Amino acid sequence: MITDEAIRQLNLAPVMLWMSDQDQQITFVNRAWREYTGSMPETPAADCWYEQMHPEDVQPWIRAYHPAFSKREGFSAEFRLQRHDGSFRWMSCRAMPRLDEAGRFLGYSGACLDIHEQRLNEEALERRVSERTLALQQANLSLQQRNHELEQFAYVTSHDLQEPLRKIRIFVDMLLRQEESVAVDAEKLQSLGRIRSSADRMAQLIKDLLTYSRLGLDGLLFTPTDLNTVVLAALRDFDLRIEETGARVHVLSLPIIDAIPLQMSQLFYNLVGNALKFLRPGTAPTLRIFSQTLTAQELAQYPSLEQDGVYYRIVIKDNGIGFNQAFVEKIFVIFQRLNPKERFPGTGIGLAICRKIVQNHRGEIFAFGKENEGAEFHIVLPRNYRAPAL
């Protein structure tokens, strides 16, 4: 039984309070409750609940309220209550069991707070998140469709374009062999040689474009990758070139990182190949490959990278012809060249492929060069790959 003094104190509280008996009946609501809802003092407490609760919320409330009596546990629920101005507003209700001095269960007492504005803000946020999720799903679907189109393009490139080129090269070789068996027409022979050279370069261009277009399609295949193994494999591919030029190659210990092994092979193959291609006449080529773990201060210099991860800087340094630092960005742009193709053959795609591979791995690549002194390529890669946030 609630004493008069207890009722007086409960009515002085600025918070909406209520009580029930052990038979689940609401037996009391305080003055703050009646003022909020506009209930008359003589209105039974039970009527201040179900008569003013939003019809859609009655059953959810009962499903939270009634089972609590059998468990004698605290509970919470949210529902809409009609305010004195006729509007329904969201309430948050929390209740705890009441016990007498002997520990016998007497019912529940609870408090309610108006959370209408908070609830509306949460619903608005949920709508925005839902809309954003839908937009991302649509963008992802569009990306998948474009990737499918890209795969179709790659097939056309690899089959329909390379086949005519193959025939051109075959027929040019036949003509060259015929010319060798008769009196040599130097001008005709030179023209055929140019056709053969152009066809070879076109075939390599198609191959490089195909490689560039496929980058990023296997982004889920990240696995622990030992860069020592990757670099040594690349050096084995160039063993004849190293022997011919007398190049000295020094490789210090490199890290193990989460990576796409095939793309790492492409990355170091291109960089090692460049170092062994752009040689300075009369200078014995030297190639150094080493790595460093970035300190927190060094990592802060790369604001685009995650600042709480472990990153390595892998450096590939040569003593070749180098380049003018003013043109550093140009070397990473597809089809851009700083040197004549007659002297240094290539398609101008290799370093663009390198940049795209490093970006796929959420890293950075930079180049530093001095003309006739050499070049350095710095690759910053994370130890652990994190998928980009949506």
Short mmCIF file of N, CA, C and O in Angstrom, two decimals, residues 95-225:
data_model
loop_
_atom_site.label_atom_id
_atom_site.label_comp_id
_atom_site.label_asym_id
_atom_site.label_seq_id
_atom_site.Cartn_x
_atom_site.Cartn_y
_atom_site.Cartn_z
N ALA A 95 11.25 0.15 -16.16
CA ALA A 95 10.57 -0.26 -14.92
C ALA A 95 11.37 -1.30 -14.17
O ALA A 95 12.11 -2.09 -14.77
N MET A 96 11.20 -1.30 -12.84
CA MET A 96 11.86 -2.28 -11.97
C MET A 96 10.83 -2.85 -11.00
O MET A 96 9.87 -2.17 -10.61
N PRO A 97 11.02 -4.12 -10.57
CA PRO A 97 10.06 -4.71 -9.63
C PRO A 97 10.18 -4.05 -8.25
O PRO A 97 11.26 -3.64 -7.82
N ARG A 98 9.02 -3.94 -7.55
CA ARG A 98 8.99 -3.43 -6.17
C ARG A 98 8.84 -4.61 -5.23
O ARG A 98 8.02 -5.50 -5.44
N LEU A 99 9.63 -4.59 -4.15
CA LEU A 99 9.60 -5.66 -3.15
C LEU A 99 9.39 -5.06 -1.76
O LEU A 99 9.86 -3.94 -1.49
N ASP A 100 8.68 -5.79 -0.90
CA ASP A 100 8.54 -5.32 0.47
C ASP A 100 9.74 -5.75 1.30
O ASP A 100 10.70 -6.35 0.76
N GLU A 101 9.73 -5.47 2.59
CA GLU A 101 10.87 -5.78 3.45
C GLU A 101 11.15 -7.27 3.51
O GLU A 101 12.29 -7.69 3.74
N ALA A 102 10.12 -8.08 3.30
CA ALA A 102 10.30 -9.54 3.34
C ALA A 102 10.71 -10.10 1.98
O ALA A 102 10.87 -11.32 1.83
N GLY A 103 10.86 -9.21 1.00
CA GLY A 103 11.26 -9.66 -0.33
C GLY A 103 10.11 -10.12 -1.19
O GLY A 103 10.33 -10.70 -2.26
N ARG A 104 8.87 -9.86 -0.76
CA ARG A 104 7.71 -10.28 -1.55
C ARG A 104 7.48 -9.28 -2.69
O ARG A 104 7.61 -8.07 -2.50
N PHE A 105 7.10 -9.80 -3.84
CA PHE A 105 6.87 -8.97 -5.03
C PHE A 105 5.57 -8.20 -4.88
O PHE A 105 4.51 -8.76 -4.60
N LEU A 106 5.64 -6.88 -5.07
CA LEU A 106 4.46 -6.02 -4.94
C LEU A 106 3.96 -5.49 -6.27
O LEU A 106 2.83 -5.02 -6.36
N GLY A 107 4.77 -5.58 -7.29
CA GLY A 107 4.41 -5.01 -8.59
C GLY A 107 5.61 -4.29 -9.20
O GLY A 107 6.75 -4.55 -8.84
N TYR A 108 5.32 -3.35 -10.07
CA TYR A 108 6.40 -2.61 -10.75
C TYR A 108 6.25 -1.11 -10.52
O TYR A 108 5.13 -0.59 -10.33
N SER A 109 7.36 -0.43 -10.54
CA SER A 109 7.36 1.03 -10.60
C SER A 109 8.26 1.44 -11.76
O SER A 109 9.27 0.79 -12.03
N GLY A 110 7.85 2.50 -12.45
CA GLY A 110 8.61 2.88 -13.64
C GLY A 110 8.58 4.37 -13.88
O GLY A 110 7.85 5.12 -13.23
N ALA A 111 9.40 4.80 -14.83
CA ALA A 111 9.50 6.20 -15.21
C ALA A 111 9.49 6.29 -16.72
O ALA A 111 10.00 5.41 -17.42
N CYS A 112 8.91 7.37 -17.24
CA CYS A 112 8.83 7.58 -18.69
C CYS A 112 9.40 8.94 -19.06
O CYS A 112 9.18 9.92 -18.34
N LEU A 113 10.11 8.97 -20.16
CA LEU A 113 10.69 10.21 -20.68
C LEU A 113 10.24 10.42 -22.12
O LEU A 113 10.15 9.46 -22.90
N ASP A 114 9.99 11.67 -22.48
CA ASP A 114 9.65 12.03 -23.85
C ASP A 114 10.92 11.98 -24.70
O ASP A 114 11.87 12.72 -24.46
N ILE A 115 10.96 11.07 -25.67
CA ILE A 115 12.14 10.93 -26.56
C ILE A 115 11.74 11.19 -28.01
O ILE A 115 12.38 10.70 -28.94
N HIS A 116 10.66 11.94 -28.19
CA HIS A 116 10.10 12.10 -29.53
C HIS A 116 11.12 12.69 -30.51
O HIS A 116 11.30 12.14 -31.61
N GLU A 117 11.77 13.77 -30.13
CA GLU A 117 12.72 14.40 -31.05
C GLU A 117 13.89 13.47 -31.35
O GLU A 117 14.33 13.35 -32.50
N GLN A 118 14.38 12.79 -30.32
CA GLN A 118 15.47 11.84 -30.52
C GLN A 118 15.05 10.72 -31.46
O GLN A 118 15.79 10.33 -32.36
N ARG A 119 13.81 10.22 -31.26
CA ARG A 119 13.31 9.13 -32.12
C ARG A 119 13.17 9.60 -33.57
O ARG A 119 13.55 8.86 -34.50
N LEU A 120 12.67 10.81 -33.77
CA LEU A 120 12.54 11.32 -35.13
C LEU A 120 13.90 11.48 -35.79
O LEU A 120 14.07 11.18 -36.98
N ASN A 121 14.89 11.95 -35.01
CA ASN A 121 16.24 12.10 -35.56
C ASN A 121 16.81 10.74 -35.95
O ASN A 121 17.46 10.60 -36.99
N GLU A 122 16.57 9.73 -35.09
CA GLU A 122 17.07 8.38 -35.39
C GLU A 122 16.41 7.83 -36.64
O GLU A 122 17.06 7.20 -37.49
N GLU A 123 15.10 8.05 -36.77
CA GLU A 123 14.39 7.56 -37.95
C GLU A 123 14.87 8.27 -39.21
O GLU A 123 15.02 7.64 -40.27
N ALA A 124 15.12 9.58 -39.08
CA ALA A 124 15.63 10.32 -40.24
C ALA A 124 17.02 9.81 -40.63
O ALA A 124 17.33 9.65 -41.81
N LEU A 125 17.84 9.51 -39.61
CA LEU A 125 19.17 8.97 -39.88
C LEU A 125 19.07 7.60 -40.54
O LEU A 125 19.80 7.30 -41.49
N GLU A 126 18.16 6.76 -40.04
CA GLU A 126 17.97 5.44 -40.63
C GLU A 126 17.52 5.54 -42.08
O GLU A 126 17.95 4.76 -42.93
N ARG A 127 16.65 6.53 -42.36
CA ARG A 127 16.21 6.72 -43.76
C ARG A 127 17.39 7.12 -44.63
O ARG A 127 17.54 6.62 -45.75
N ARG A 128 18.23 8.03 -44.11
CA ARG A 128 19.38 8.47 -44.90
C ARG A 128 20.36 7.31 -45.12
O ARG A 128 20.91 7.15 -46.22
N VAL A 129 20.55 6.51 -44.07
CA VAL A 129 21.44 5.35 -44.21
C VAL A 129 20.86 4.37 -45.22
O VAL A 129 21.57 3.82 -46.06
N SER A 130 19.52 4.17 -45.14
CA SER A 130 18.87 3.25 -46.07
C SER A 130 18.99 3.77 -47.51
O SER A 130 19.28 2.99 -48.43
N GLU A 131 18.78 5.07 -47.68
CA GLU A 131 18.90 5.66 -49.01
C GLU A 131 20.33 5.56 -49.52
O GLU A 131 20.56 5.25 -50.70
N ARG A 132 21.29 5.80 -48.61
CA ARG A 132 22.70 5.71 -49.00
C ARG A 132 23.07 4.27 -49.35
O ARG A 132 23.80 4.03 -50.32
N THR A 133 22.55 3.33 -48.55
CA THR A 133 22.83 1.92 -48.83
C THR A 133 22.27 1.52 -50.19
O THR A 133 22.93 0.81 -50.96
N LEU A 134 21.04 1.97 -50.46
CA LEU A 134 20.43 1.67 -51.76
C LEU A 134 21.25 2.28 -52.89
O LEU A 134 21.48 1.63 -53.92
N ALA A 135 21.72 3.52 -52.68
CA ALA A 135 22.53 4.17 -53.72
C ALA A 135 23.84 3.41 -53.94
O ALA A 135 24.28 3.23 -55.08
N LEU A 136 24.44 2.94 -52.83
CA LEU A 136 25.68 2.17 -52.96
C LEU A 136 25.43 0.84 -53.65
O LEU A 136 26.26 0.39 -54.46
N GLN A 137 24.29 0.21 -53.34
CA GLN A 137 23.96 -1.05 -54.00
C GLN A 137 23.77 -0.83 -55.50
O GLN A 137 24.23 -1.64 -56.32
N GLN A 138 23.10 0.26 -55.86
CA GLN A 138 22.90 0.57 -57.27
C GLN A 138 24.23 0.88 -57.94
O GLN A 138 24.48 0.44 -59.08
N ALA A 139 25.11 1.62 -57.22
CA ALA A 139 26.43 1.93 -57.78
C ALA A 139 27.25 0.66 -57.95
O ALA A 139 27.97 0.50 -58.94
N ASN A 140 27.13 -0.24 -56.97
CA ASN A 140 27.86 -1.51 -57.06
C ASN A 140 27.37 -2.34 -58.23
O ASN A 140 28.16 -2.96 -58.95
N LEU A 141 26.03 -2.34 -58.42
CA LEU A 141 25.46 -3.06 -59.56
C LEU A 141 25.96 -2.47 -60.87
O LEU A 141 26.32 -3.20 -61.81
N SER A 142 25.98 -1.13 -60.92
CA SER A 142 26.48 -0.47 -62.13
C SER A 142 27.95 -0.81 -62.36
O SER A 142 28.37 -1.05 -63.50
N LEU A 143 28.73 -0.85 -61.26
CA LEU A 143 30.15 -1.19 -61.38
C LEU A 143 30.32 -2.62 -61.88
O LEU A 143 31.19 -2.90 -62.72
N GLN A 144 29.49 -3.54 -61.36
CA GLN A 144 29.56 -4.92 -61.82
C GLN A 144 29.24 -5.03 -63.31
O GLN A 144 29.88 -5.79 -64.04
N GLN A 145 28.24 -4.25 -63.74
CA GLN A 145 27.88 -4.26 -65.16
C GLN A 145 29.03 -3.71 -66.00
O GLN A 145 29.36 -4.26 -67.07
N ARG A 146 29.68 -2.65 -65.50
CA ARG A 146 30.82 -2.08 -66.24
C ARG A 146 31.99 -3.06 -66.27
O ARG A 146 32.70 -3.17 -67.28
N ASN A 147 32.21 -3.75 -65.15
CA ASN A 147 33.27 -4.75 -65.13
C ASN A 147 32.99 -5.86 -66.13
O ASN A 147 33.90 -6.38 -66.78
N HIS A 148 31.71 -6.23 -66.23
CA HIS A 148 31.33 -7.26 -67.21
C HIS A 148 31.61 -6.77 -68.62
O HIS A 148 32.15 -7.51 -69.46
N GLU A 149 31.25 -5.49 -68.87
CA GLU A 149 31.53 -4.92 -70.18
C GLU A 149 33.03 -4.86 -70.43
O GLU A 149 33.50 -5.08 -71.55
N LEU A 150 33.79 -4.55 -69.35
CA LEU A 150 35.24 -4.49 -69.48
C LEU A 150 35.82 -5.86 -69.82
O LEU A 150 36.73 -5.98 -70.64
N GLU A 151 35.27 -6.90 -69.19
CA GLU A 151 35.71 -8.26 -69.50
C GLU A 151 35.41 -8.61 -70.96
O GLU A 151 36.22 -9.26 -71.63
N GLN A 152 34.23 -8.17 -71.45
CA GLN A 152 33.91 -8.42 -72.85
C GLN A 152 34.88 -7.67 -73.76
O GLN A 152 35.34 -8.21 -74.77
N PHE A 153 35.20 -6.42 -73.37
CA PHE A 153 36.16 -5.64 -74.15
C PHE A 153 37.52 -6.34 -74.15
O PHE A 153 38.19 -6.41 -75.18
N ALA A 154 37.91 -6.86 -72.98
CA ALA A 154 39.20 -7.54 -72.89
C ALA A 154 39.23 -8.76 -73.80
O ALA A 154 40.26 -9.05 -74.42
N TYR A 155 38.11 -9.46 -73.89
CA TYR A 155 38.06 -10.63 -74.77
C TYR A 155 38.24 -10.21 -76.22
O TYR A 155 39.00 -10.82 -76.98
N VAL A 156 37.53 -9.14 -76.61
CA VAL A 156 37.66 -8.65 -77.99
C VAL A 156 39.10 -8.24 -78.26
O VAL A 156 39.68 -8.54 -79.31
N THR A 157 39.69 -7.53 -77.25
CA THR A 157 41.07 -7.07 -77.42
C THR A 157 42.02 -8.24 -77.59
O THR A 157 42.89 -8.24 -78.46
N SER A 158 41.84 -9.25 -76.71
CA SER A 158 42.79 -10.35 -76.72
C SER A 158 42.61 -11.29 -77.91
O SER A 158 43.54 -11.95 -78.31
N HIS A 159 41.42 -11.33 -78.47
CA HIS A 159 41.16 -12.29 -79.56
C HIS A 159 41.03 -11.60 -80.91
O HIS A 159 41.84 -11.79 -81.81
N ASP A 160 40.02 -10.75 -81.03
CA ASP A 160 39.70 -10.18 -82.33
C ASP A 160 40.77 -9.22 -82.86
O ASP A 160 40.91 -9.07 -84.07
N LEU A 161 41.50 -8.54 -81.95
CA LEU A 161 42.53 -7.63 -82.42
C LEU A 161 43.88 -8.32 -82.59
O LEU A 161 44.65 -7.98 -83.49
N GLN A 162 44.17 -9.25 -81.72
CA GLN A 162 45.47 -9.91 -81.81
C GLN A 162 45.56 -10.88 -83.00
O GLN A 162 46.64 -11.08 -83.55
N GLU A 163 44.44 -11.44 -83.41
CA GLU A 163 44.47 -12.39 -84.52
C GLU A 163 44.89 -11.72 -85.83
O GLU A 163 45.78 -12.23 -86.54
N PRO A 164 44.31 -10.56 -86.22
CA PRO A 164 44.80 -9.89 -87.44
C PRO A 164 46.28 -9.51 -87.33
O PRO A 164 47.02 -9.61 -88.31
N LEU A 165 46.70 -9.09 -86.13
CA LEU A 165 48.10 -8.74 -85.96
C LEU A 165 49.01 -9.95 -86.17
O LEU A 165 50.09 -9.86 -86.76
N ARG A 166 48.56 -11.09 -85.67
CA ARG A 166 49.34 -12.31 -85.83
C ARG A 166 49.53 -12.62 -87.31
O ARG A 166 50.64 -12.98 -87.75
N LYS A 167 48.48 -12.43 -88.10
CA LYS A 167 48.58 -12.70 -89.54
C LYS A 167 49.50 -11.70 -90.23
O LYS A 167 50.28 -12.06 -91.12
N ILE A 168 49.41 -10.44 -89.81
CA ILE A 168 50.30 -9.43 -90.40
C ILE A 168 51.76 -9.82 -90.16
O ILE A 168 52.60 -9.76 -91.07
N ARG A 169 52.06 -10.24 -88.93
CA ARG A 169 53.44 -10.59 -88.60
C ARG A 169 53.89 -11.83 -89.39
O ARG A 169 55.04 -11.91 -89.84
N ILE A 170 52.97 -12.79 -89.56
CA ILE A 170 53.32 -14.00 -90.32
C ILE A 170 53.64 -13.65 -91.77
O ILE A 170 54.65 -14.09 -92.32
N PHE A 171 52.76 -12.83 -92.39
CA PHE A 171 52.97 -12.49 -93.80
C PHE A 171 54.21 -11.63 -93.99
O PHE A 171 54.94 -11.77 -95.00
N VAL A 172 54.47 -10.73 -93.04
CA VAL A 172 55.69 -9.92 -93.13
C VAL A 172 56.92 -10.81 -93.05
O VAL A 172 57.90 -10.65 -93.81
N ASP A 173 56.89 -11.80 -92.12
CA ASP A 173 58.02 -12.73 -92.01
C ASP A 173 58.21 -13.52 -93.30
O ASP A 173 59.34 -13.77 -93.73
N MET A 174 57.08 -13.93 -93.95
CA MET A 174 57.17 -14.65 -95.22
C MET A 174 57.83 -13.78 -96.28
O MET A 174 58.71 -14.24 -97.04
N LEU A 175 57.43 -12.51 -96.36
CA LEU A 175 58.00 -11.60 -97.35
C LEU A 175 59.49 -11.36 -97.08
O LEU A 175 60.30 -11.27 -98.01
N LEU A 176 59.82 -11.25 -95.80
CA LEU A 176 61.23 -11.04 -95.46
C LEU A 176 62.07 -12.24 -95.89
O LEU A 176 63.20 -12.09 -96.40
N ARG A 177 61.54 -13.45 -95.69
CA ARG A 177 62.28 -14.64 -96.10
C ARG A 177 62.42 -14.70 -97.63
O ARG A 177 63.45 -15.11 -98.16
N GLN A 178 61.37 -14.28 -98.37
CA GLN A 178 61.44 -14.26 -99.83
C GLN A 178 62.49 -13.26 -100.31
O GLN A 178 63.23 -13.52 -101.26
N GLU A 179 62.55 -12.11 -99.63
CA GLU A 179 63.53 -11.09 -100.04
C GLU A 179 64.95 -11.59 -99.84
O GLU A 179 65.86 -11.23 -100.58
N GLU A 180 65.13 -12.41 -98.78
CA GLU A 180 66.47 -12.93 -98.52
C GLU A 180 66.94 -13.89 -99.62
O GLU A 180 68.14 -14.08 -99.82
N SER A 181 65.99 -14.51 -100.35
CA SER A 181 66.36 -15.51 -101.39
C SER A 181 66.58 -14.88 -102.75
O SER A 181 66.97 -15.56 -103.68
N VAL A 182 66.30 -13.60 -102.89
CA VAL A 182 66.51 -12.92 -104.18
C VAL A 182 67.40 -11.71 -103.94
O VAL A 182 67.88 -11.48 -102.83
N ALA A 183 67.60 -10.96 -105.00
CA ALA A 183 68.41 -9.75 -104.85
C ALA A 183 67.76 -8.82 -103.83
O ALA A 183 66.57 -8.54 -103.90
N VAL A 184 68.54 -8.36 -102.90
CA VAL A 184 68.00 -7.58 -101.79
C VAL A 184 67.71 -6.15 -102.23
O VAL A 184 68.58 -5.46 -102.76
N ASP A 185 66.46 -5.74 -102.06
CA ASP A 185 66.06 -4.35 -102.27
C ASP A 185 66.09 -3.70 -100.88
O ASP A 185 65.19 -3.92 -100.05
N ALA A 186 67.11 -2.94 -100.59
CA ALA A 186 67.31 -2.40 -99.24
C ALA A 186 66.12 -1.56 -98.77
O ALA A 186 65.70 -1.65 -97.62
N GLU A 187 65.57 -0.77 -99.69
CA GLU A 187 64.45 0.09 -99.29
C GLU A 187 63.23 -0.74 -98.94
O GLU A 187 62.55 -0.49 -97.94
N LYS A 188 62.95 -1.78 -99.77
CA LYS A 188 61.79 -2.64 -99.49
C LYS A 188 62.00 -3.41 -98.19
O LYS A 188 61.08 -3.58 -97.39
N LEU A 189 63.25 -3.89 -97.98
CA LEU A 189 63.56 -4.64 -96.78
C LEU A 189 63.37 -3.76 -95.54
O LEU A 189 62.84 -4.21 -94.51
N GLN A 190 63.78 -2.51 -95.66
CA GLN A 190 63.63 -1.58 -94.54
C GLN A 190 62.16 -1.33 -94.24
O GLN A 190 61.74 -1.27 -93.07
N SER A 191 61.35 -1.20 -95.30
CA SER A 191 59.92 -0.97 -95.11
C SER A 191 59.25 -2.16 -94.42
O SER A 191 58.42 -2.01 -93.51
N LEU A 192 59.61 -3.37 -94.85
CA LEU A 192 59.05 -4.57 -94.22
C LEU A 192 59.47 -4.66 -92.75
O LEU A 192 58.69 -5.06 -91.88
N GLY A 193 60.73 -4.27 -92.49
CA GLY A 193 61.21 -4.29 -91.11
C GLY A 193 60.42 -3.32 -90.24
O GLY A 193 60.11 -3.61 -89.08
N ARG A 194 60.07 -2.15 -90.81
CA ARG A 194 59.28 -1.18 -90.06
C ARG A 194 57.86 -1.70 -89.79
O ARG A 194 57.30 -1.48 -88.72
N ILE A 195 57.29 -2.37 -90.80
CA ILE A 195 55.96 -2.97 -90.60
C ILE A 195 56.01 -4.00 -89.47
O ILE A 195 55.15 -4.04 -88.60
N ARG A 196 57.04 -4.85 -89.50
CA ARG A 196 57.18 -5.89 -88.47
C ARG A 196 57.37 -5.27 -87.09
O ARG A 196 56.76 -5.70 -86.11
N SER A 197 58.16 -4.21 -87.01
CA SER A 197 58.40 -3.53 -85.75
C SER A 197 57.12 -2.89 -85.22
O SER A 197 56.81 -2.98 -84.02
N SER A 198 56.36 -2.26 -86.13
CA SER A 198 55.09 -1.64 -85.72
C SER A 198 54.08 -2.68 -85.24
O SER A 198 53.36 -2.47 -84.27
N ALA A 199 54.04 -3.81 -85.93
CA ALA A 199 53.13 -4.89 -85.52
C ALA A 199 53.52 -5.44 -84.16
O ALA A 199 52.65 -5.72 -83.31
N ASP A 200 54.82 -5.59 -83.92
CA ASP A 200 55.29 -6.08 -82.61
C ASP A 200 54.90 -5.10 -81.51
O ASP A 200 54.45 -5.50 -80.42
N ARG A 201 55.09 -3.81 -81.81
CA ARG A 201 54.77 -2.82 -80.80
C ARG A 201 53.26 -2.77 -80.54
O ARG A 201 52.81 -2.63 -79.40
N MET A 202 52.45 -2.91 -81.59
CA MET A 202 51.01 -2.94 -81.41
C MET A 202 50.59 -4.15 -80.57
O MET A 202 49.71 -4.05 -79.70
N ALA A 203 51.20 -5.30 -80.80
CA ALA A 203 50.88 -6.50 -80.02
C ALA A 203 51.21 -6.29 -78.55
O ALA A 203 50.43 -6.67 -77.67
N GLN A 204 52.35 -5.66 -78.28
CA GLN A 204 52.72 -5.40 -76.88
C GLN A 204 51.78 -4.38 -76.25
O GLN A 204 51.42 -4.48 -75.08
N LEU A 205 51.38 -3.39 -77.04
CA LEU A 205 50.44 -2.38 -76.55
C LEU A 205 49.11 -3.02 -76.16
O LEU A 205 48.53 -2.72 -75.11
N ILE A 206 48.61 -3.90 -77.00
CA ILE A 206 47.36 -4.60 -76.71
C ILE A 206 47.49 -5.43 -75.43
O ILE A 206 46.61 -5.45 -74.57
N LYS A 207 48.64 -6.11 -75.31
CA LYS A 207 48.88 -6.93 -74.12
C LYS A 207 48.89 -6.07 -72.86
O LYS A 207 48.29 -6.42 -71.83
N ASP A 208 49.57 -4.91 -72.92
CA ASP A 208 49.64 -4.04 -71.76
C ASP A 208 48.29 -3.43 -71.42
O ASP A 208 47.93 -3.27 -70.25
N LEU A 209 47.53 -3.03 -72.44
CA LEU A 209 46.18 -2.51 -72.21
C LEU A 209 45.29 -3.55 -71.55
O LEU A 209 44.49 -3.25 -70.67
N LEU A 210 45.43 -4.78 -72.00
CA LEU A 210 44.66 -5.87 -71.42
C LEU A 210 45.02 -6.04 -69.95
O LEU A 210 44.15 -6.20 -69.09
N THR A 211 46.30 -5.99 -69.63
CA THR A 211 46.75 -6.08 -68.24
C THR A 211 46.19 -4.93 -67.42
O THR A 211 45.67 -5.12 -66.31
N TYR A 212 46.26 -3.71 -67.95
CA TYR A 212 45.79 -2.52 -67.22
C TYR A 212 44.29 -2.60 -66.97
O TYR A 212 43.81 -2.28 -65.88
N SER A 213 43.52 -3.06 -67.95
CA SER A 213 42.07 -3.11 -67.82
C SER A 213 41.62 -4.14 -66.80
O SER A 213 40.57 -4.00 -66.18
N ARG A 214 42.43 -5.18 -66.59
CA ARG A 214 42.04 -6.25 -65.67
C ARG A 214 42.42 -5.96 -64.23
O ARG A 214 41.99 -6.66 -63.33
N LEU A 215 43.25 -4.96 -63.99
CA LEU A 215 43.67 -4.67 -62.63
C LEU A 215 42.47 -4.28 -61.79
O LEU A 215 41.63 -3.48 -62.19
N GLY A 216 42.38 -4.83 -60.56
CA GLY A 216 41.29 -4.49 -59.66
C GLY A 216 40.15 -5.47 -59.70
O GLY A 216 39.29 -5.47 -58.82
N LEU A 217 40.11 -6.37 -60.71
CA LEU A 217 38.99 -7.30 -60.79
C LEU A 217 39.14 -8.47 -59.83
O LEU A 217 38.18 -9.19 -59.59
N ASP A 218 40.33 -8.66 -59.26
CA ASP A 218 40.53 -9.76 -58.32
C ASP A 218 40.89 -9.22 -56.94
O ASP A 218 41.71 -9.76 -56.23
N GLY A 219 40.22 -8.13 -56.53
CA GLY A 219 40.55 -7.45 -55.29
C GLY A 219 40.28 -8.23 -54.03
O GLY A 219 40.67 -7.80 -52.94
N LEU A 220 39.59 -9.36 -54.11
CA LEU A 220 39.31 -10.14 -52.92
C LEU A 220 40.35 -11.22 -52.66
O LEU A 220 40.24 -11.97 -51.70
N LEU A 221 41.37 -11.32 -53.51
CA LEU A 221 42.32 -12.41 -53.43
C LEU A 221 43.58 -12.02 -52.65
O LEU A 221 44.68 -12.42 -52.99
N PHE A 222 43.41 -11.25 -51.59
CA PHE A 222 44.55 -10.83 -50.79
C PHE A 222 45.00 -12.00 -49.91
O PHE A 222 44.19 -12.69 -49.30
N THR A 223 46.33 -12.18 -49.84
CA THR A 223 46.90 -13.28 -49.07
C THR A 223 48.28 -12.85 -48.60
O THR A 223 48.92 -12.00 -49.23
N PRO A 224 48.77 -13.38 -47.46
CA PRO A 224 50.13 -13.03 -47.03
C PRO A 224 51.15 -13.33 -48.13
O PRO A 224 51.23 -14.45 -48.63
N THR A 225 51.91 -12.32 -48.52
CA THR A 225 52.82 -12.42 -49.67
C THR A 225 54.22 -11.98 -49.26
O THR A 225 54.40 -10.85 -48.77
#
